Short mmCIF file of C-alpha atoms in Angstrom, two decimals:
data_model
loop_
_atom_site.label_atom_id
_atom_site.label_comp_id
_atom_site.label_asym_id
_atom_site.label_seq_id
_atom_site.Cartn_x
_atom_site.Cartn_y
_atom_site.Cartn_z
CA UNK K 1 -2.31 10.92 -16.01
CA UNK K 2 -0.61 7.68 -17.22
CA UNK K 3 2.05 9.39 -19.12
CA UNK K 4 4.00 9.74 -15.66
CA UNK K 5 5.90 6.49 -15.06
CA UNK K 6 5.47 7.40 -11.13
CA UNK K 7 1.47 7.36 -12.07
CA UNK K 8 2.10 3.98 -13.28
CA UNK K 9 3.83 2.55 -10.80
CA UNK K 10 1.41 3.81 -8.03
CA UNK K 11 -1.33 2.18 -9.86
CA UNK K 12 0.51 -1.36 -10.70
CA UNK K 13 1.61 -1.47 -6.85
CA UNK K 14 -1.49 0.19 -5.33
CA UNK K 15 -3.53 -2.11 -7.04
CA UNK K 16 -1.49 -5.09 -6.10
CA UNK K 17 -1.34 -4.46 -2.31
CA UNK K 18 -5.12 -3.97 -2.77
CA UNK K 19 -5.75 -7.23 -4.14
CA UNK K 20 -3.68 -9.05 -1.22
CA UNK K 21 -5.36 -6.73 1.73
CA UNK K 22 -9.05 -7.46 0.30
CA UNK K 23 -8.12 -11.70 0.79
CA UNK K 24 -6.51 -11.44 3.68
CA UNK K 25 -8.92 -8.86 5.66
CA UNK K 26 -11.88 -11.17 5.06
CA UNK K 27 -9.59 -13.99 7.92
CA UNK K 28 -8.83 -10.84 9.54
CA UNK K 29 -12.25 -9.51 10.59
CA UNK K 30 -13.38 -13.91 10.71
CA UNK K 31 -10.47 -13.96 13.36
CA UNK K 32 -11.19 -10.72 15.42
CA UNK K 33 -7.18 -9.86 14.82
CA UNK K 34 -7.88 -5.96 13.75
CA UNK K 35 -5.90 -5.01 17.12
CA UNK K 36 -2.66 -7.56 15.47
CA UNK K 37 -3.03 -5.55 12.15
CA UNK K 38 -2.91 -2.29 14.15
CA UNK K 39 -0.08 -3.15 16.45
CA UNK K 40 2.22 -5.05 13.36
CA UNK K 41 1.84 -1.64 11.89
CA UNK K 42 3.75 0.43 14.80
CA UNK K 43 5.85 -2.67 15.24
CA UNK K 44 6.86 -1.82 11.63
CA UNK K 45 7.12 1.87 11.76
CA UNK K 46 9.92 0.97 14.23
CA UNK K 47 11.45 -0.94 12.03
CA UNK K 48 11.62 1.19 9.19
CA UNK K 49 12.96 3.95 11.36
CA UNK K 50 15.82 1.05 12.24
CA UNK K 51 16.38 0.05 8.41
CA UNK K 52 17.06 3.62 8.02
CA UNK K 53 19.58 3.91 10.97
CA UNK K 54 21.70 1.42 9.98
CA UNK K 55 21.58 2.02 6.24
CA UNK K 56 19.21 -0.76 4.45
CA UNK K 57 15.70 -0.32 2.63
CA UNK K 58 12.66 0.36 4.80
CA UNK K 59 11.15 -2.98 3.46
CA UNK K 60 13.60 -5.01 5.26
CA UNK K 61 12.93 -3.31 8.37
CA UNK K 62 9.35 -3.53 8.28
CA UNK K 63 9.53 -7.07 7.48
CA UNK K 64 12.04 -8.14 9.94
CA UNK K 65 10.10 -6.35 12.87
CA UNK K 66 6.88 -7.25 11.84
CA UNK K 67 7.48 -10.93 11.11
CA UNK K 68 9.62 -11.71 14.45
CA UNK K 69 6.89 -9.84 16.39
CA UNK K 70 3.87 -12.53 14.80
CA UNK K 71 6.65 -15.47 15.69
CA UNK K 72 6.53 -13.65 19.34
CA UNK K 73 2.47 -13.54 19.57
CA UNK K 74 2.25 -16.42 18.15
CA UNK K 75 4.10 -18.32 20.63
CA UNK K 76 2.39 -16.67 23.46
CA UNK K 77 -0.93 -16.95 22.11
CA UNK K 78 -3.17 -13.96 20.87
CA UNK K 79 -5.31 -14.07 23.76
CA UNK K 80 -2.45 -12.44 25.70
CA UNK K 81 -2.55 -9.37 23.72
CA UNK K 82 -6.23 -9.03 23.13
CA UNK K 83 -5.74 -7.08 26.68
CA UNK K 84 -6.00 -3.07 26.70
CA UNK K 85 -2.86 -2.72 28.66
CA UNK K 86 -0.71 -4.93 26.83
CA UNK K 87 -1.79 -3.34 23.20
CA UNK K 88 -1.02 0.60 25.05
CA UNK K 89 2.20 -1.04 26.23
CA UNK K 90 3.64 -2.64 22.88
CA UNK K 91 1.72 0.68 20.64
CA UNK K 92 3.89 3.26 23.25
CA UNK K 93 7.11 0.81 23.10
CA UNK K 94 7.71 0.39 19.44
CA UNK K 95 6.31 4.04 18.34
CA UNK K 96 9.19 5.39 21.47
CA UNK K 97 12.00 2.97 19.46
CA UNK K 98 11.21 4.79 15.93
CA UNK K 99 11.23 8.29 16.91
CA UNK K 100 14.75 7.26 19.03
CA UNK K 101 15.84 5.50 15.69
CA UNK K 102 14.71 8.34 13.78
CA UNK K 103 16.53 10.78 16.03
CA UNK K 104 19.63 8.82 15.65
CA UNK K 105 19.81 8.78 11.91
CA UNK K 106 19.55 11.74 9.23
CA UNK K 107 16.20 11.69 7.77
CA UNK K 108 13.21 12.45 10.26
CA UNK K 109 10.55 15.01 8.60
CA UNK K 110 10.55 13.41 5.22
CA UNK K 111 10.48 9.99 6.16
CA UNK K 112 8.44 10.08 9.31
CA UNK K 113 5.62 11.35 6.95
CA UNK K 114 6.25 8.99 4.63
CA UNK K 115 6.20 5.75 6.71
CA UNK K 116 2.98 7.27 8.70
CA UNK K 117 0.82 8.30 6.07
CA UNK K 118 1.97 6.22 2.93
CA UNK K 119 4.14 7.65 -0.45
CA UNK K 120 2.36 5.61 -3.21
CA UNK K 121 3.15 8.52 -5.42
CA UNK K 122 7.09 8.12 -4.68
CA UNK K 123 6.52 4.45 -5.56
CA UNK K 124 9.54 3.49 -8.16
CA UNK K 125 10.48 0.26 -10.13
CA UNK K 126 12.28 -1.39 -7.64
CA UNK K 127 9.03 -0.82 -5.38
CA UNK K 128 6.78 -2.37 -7.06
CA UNK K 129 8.83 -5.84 -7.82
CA UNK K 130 9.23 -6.05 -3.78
CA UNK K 131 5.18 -5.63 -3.56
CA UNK K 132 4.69 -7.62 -6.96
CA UNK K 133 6.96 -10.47 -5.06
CA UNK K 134 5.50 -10.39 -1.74
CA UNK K 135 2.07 -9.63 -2.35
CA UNK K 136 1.87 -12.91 -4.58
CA UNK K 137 3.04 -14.74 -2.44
CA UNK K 138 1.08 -14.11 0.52
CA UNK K 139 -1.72 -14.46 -1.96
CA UNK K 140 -0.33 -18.00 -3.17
CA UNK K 141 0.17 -19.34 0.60
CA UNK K 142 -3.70 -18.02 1.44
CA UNK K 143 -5.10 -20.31 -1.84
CA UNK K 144 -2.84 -23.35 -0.83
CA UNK K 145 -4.14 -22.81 2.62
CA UNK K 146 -7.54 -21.49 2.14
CA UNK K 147 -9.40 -24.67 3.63
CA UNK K 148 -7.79 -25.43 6.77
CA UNK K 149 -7.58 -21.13 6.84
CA UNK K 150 -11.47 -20.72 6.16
CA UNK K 151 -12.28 -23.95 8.49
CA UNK K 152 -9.93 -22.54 11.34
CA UNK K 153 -11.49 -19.17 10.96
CA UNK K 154 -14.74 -19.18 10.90
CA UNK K 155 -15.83 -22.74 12.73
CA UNK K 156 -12.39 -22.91 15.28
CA UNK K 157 -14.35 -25.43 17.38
CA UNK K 158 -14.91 -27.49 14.17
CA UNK K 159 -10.90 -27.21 13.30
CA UNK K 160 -9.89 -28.12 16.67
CA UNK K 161 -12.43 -31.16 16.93
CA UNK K 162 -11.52 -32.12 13.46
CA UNK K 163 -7.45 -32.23 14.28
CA UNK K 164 -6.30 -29.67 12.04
CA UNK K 165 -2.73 -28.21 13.57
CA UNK K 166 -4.45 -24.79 15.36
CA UNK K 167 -1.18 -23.66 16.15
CA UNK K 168 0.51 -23.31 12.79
CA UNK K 169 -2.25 -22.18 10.83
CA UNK K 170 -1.76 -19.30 13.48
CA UNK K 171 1.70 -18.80 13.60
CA UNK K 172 1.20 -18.73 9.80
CA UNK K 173 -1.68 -16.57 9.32
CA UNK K 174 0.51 -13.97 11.97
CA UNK K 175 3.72 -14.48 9.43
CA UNK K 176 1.30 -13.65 6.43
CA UNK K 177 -0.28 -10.63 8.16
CA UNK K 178 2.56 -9.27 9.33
CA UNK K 179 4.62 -9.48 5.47
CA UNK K 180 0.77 -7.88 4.08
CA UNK K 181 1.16 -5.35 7.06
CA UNK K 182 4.88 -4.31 5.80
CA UNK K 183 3.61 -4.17 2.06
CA UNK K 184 0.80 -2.04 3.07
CA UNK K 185 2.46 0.26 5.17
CA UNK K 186 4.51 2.00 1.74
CA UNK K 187 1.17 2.39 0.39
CA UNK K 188 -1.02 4.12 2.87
CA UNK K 189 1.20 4.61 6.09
CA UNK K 190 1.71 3.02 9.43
CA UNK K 191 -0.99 4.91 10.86
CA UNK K 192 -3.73 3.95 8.23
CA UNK K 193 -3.15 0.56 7.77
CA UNK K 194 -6.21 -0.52 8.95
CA UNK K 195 -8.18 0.76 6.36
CA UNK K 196 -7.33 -1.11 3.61
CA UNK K 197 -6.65 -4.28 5.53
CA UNK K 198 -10.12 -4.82 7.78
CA UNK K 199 -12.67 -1.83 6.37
CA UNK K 200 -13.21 -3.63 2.72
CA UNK K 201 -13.82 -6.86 4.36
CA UNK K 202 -16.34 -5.56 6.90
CA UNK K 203 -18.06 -3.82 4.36
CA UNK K 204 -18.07 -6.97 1.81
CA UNK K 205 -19.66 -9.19 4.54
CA UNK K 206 -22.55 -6.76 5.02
CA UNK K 207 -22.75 -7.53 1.88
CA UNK K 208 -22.60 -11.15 0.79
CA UNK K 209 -22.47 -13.87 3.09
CA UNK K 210 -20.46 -17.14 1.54
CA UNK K 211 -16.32 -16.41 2.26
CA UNK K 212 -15.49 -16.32 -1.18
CA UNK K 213 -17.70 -14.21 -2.29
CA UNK K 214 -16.20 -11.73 0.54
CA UNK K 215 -13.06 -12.16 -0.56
CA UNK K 216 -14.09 -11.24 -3.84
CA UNK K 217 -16.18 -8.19 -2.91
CA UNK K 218 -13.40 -7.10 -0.33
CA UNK K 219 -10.63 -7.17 -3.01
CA UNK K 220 -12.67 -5.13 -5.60
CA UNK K 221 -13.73 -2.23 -2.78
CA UNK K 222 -9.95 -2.53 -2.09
CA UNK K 223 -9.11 -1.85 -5.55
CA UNK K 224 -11.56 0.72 -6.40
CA UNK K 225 -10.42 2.75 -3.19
CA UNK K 226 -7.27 2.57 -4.30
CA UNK K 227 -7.99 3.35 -8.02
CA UNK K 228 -10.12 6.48 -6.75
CA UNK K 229 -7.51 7.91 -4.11
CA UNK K 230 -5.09 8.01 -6.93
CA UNK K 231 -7.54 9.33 -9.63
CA UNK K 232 -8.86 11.79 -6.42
CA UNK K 233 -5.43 13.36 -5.49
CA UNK K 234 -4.19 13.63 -9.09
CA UNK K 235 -6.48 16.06 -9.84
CA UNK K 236 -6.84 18.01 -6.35
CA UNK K 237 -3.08 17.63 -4.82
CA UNK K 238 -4.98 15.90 -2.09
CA UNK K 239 -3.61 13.10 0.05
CA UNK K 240 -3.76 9.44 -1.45
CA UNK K 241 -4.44 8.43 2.08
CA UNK K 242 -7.72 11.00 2.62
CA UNK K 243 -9.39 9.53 -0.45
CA UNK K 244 -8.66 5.69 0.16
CA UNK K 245 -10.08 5.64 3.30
CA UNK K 246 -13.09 8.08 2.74
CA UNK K 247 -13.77 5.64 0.29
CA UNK K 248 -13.49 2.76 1.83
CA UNK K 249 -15.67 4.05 5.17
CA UNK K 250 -18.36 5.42 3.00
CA UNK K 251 -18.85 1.67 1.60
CA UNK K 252 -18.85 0.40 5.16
CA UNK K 253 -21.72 2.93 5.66
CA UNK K 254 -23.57 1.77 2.40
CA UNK K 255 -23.09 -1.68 3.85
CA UNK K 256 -24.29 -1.14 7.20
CA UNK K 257 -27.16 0.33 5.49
CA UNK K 258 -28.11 -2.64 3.15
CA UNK K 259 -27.45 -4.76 5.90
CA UNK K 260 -30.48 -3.14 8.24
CA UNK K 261 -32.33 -2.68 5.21
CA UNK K 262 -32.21 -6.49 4.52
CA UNK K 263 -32.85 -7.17 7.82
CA UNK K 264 -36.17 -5.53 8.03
CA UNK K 265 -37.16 -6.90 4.81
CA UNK K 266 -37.07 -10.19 6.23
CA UNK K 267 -38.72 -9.27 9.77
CA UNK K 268 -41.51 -7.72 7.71
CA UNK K 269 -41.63 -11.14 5.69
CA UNK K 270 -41.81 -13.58 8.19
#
């Protein structure tokens, strides 16, 4: 299997954009933004189809979509798009824009499957220095910011009363989720986004219960998803996409499981 360089390459990257969805899933889920992660995604399938209009890499579109729309939300506040009709709005806008861009340009079938389910397998050198670049840096930006990030996640009244600047540790977190969103997307596809960004951190926190050790867990379910959807449709042809997320929702499950398990334990204690 790892005498194909493109078995390499999906491997190096996969694992990569695994590592930077597991750390930044577990402020994610802490910040109720799975709707963000969901919308950035058909923001960005928009702006690949646009990239591909007018002639540049997929990447940049993705990123420049993505990261104006978290400069947008994040000056309007995130409470404003928590509403139903103003996620079915944006979701129906940007997802009408790529299938005009699409139909404008030269190359719909191929890479409209592509962009909505993921290509890890077409994943070549050039790919994975983009992901290698951006997904260490969005992992760089959460260490240097992981206090006022942890603090401002999970104890916001405690941020606010202790002075810490709310706003751009917003705006920022929105930047950084939208650049992880973009990286993701060549991976495992507009449409299934989701799965590696938000499903390994809910299942790590059924888990464990101190934020690092979430992060922890939630990058190593990450990885092993990843490591096992590749493995998986090696050998059966299979989409990468089928076994990630089968993965990753059957350690939700476990978690859930453990979780009530626990629970009773301790009701049966006390």
């Amino acid at each position: 299997m790892f005498q194909y360089d493109f078995m390499q390459h999906a491997f190096v990257a996969g694992t990569l954009v695994a590592l930077m969805c597991g750390a930044i899933g577990v402020f994610v889920i802490a910040r109720n933004l799975s709707f963000i992660t969901h919308t950035f995604s058909h923001i960005g399938f928009a702006g690949a189809a646009f990239a591909v209009l007018i002639g540049i890499s997929p990447l940049s579109g993705l990123l420049l979509f993505t990261m104006i729309s978290a400069l947008f939300i994040g000056q309007m506040g995130v409470r404003m798009f928590r509403r139903d009709a103003s996620i079915s709005v944006i979701l129906s806008l940007f997802l009408g824009l790529g299938i005009l861009f699409l139909s404008l340009s030269n190359k719909q079938a191929n890479f409209t499957t592509s962009i909505l389910f993921g290509s890890v397998i077409g994943i070549n050198v050039r790919d994975v220095r983009e992901i290698a670049v951006l997904s260490f840096i969005v992992l760089l930006l959460i260490a240097l910011g992981y206090r006022w990030l942890k603090f401002d996640s999970f104890d916001q009244t405690g941020a606010e009363a202790a002075g810490l600047p709310i706003q751009l540790i917003s705006v920022g977190f929105l930047l950084l989720l939208s650049v992880a969103v973009s990286v993701t997307v060549q991976i495992i596809g507009a449409l299934l986004v989701f799965a590696l960004m938000t499903v390994p951190a809910a299942a790590a926190r059924c888990f464990v219960r101190s934020i690092f050790g979430m992060i922890i867990l939630s990058s190593a379910l990450a990885v092993l998803g990843v490591w096992f959807g590749l493995v998986m449709s090696y050998y059966t042809n299979a989409p990468v996409s089928f076994f990630i997320t089968s993965f990753e929702a059957a350690m939700y499950f476990i978690g859930l499981g453990f979780r009530r398990l626990y629970a009773e334990r301790n009701a049966m204690q006390e």
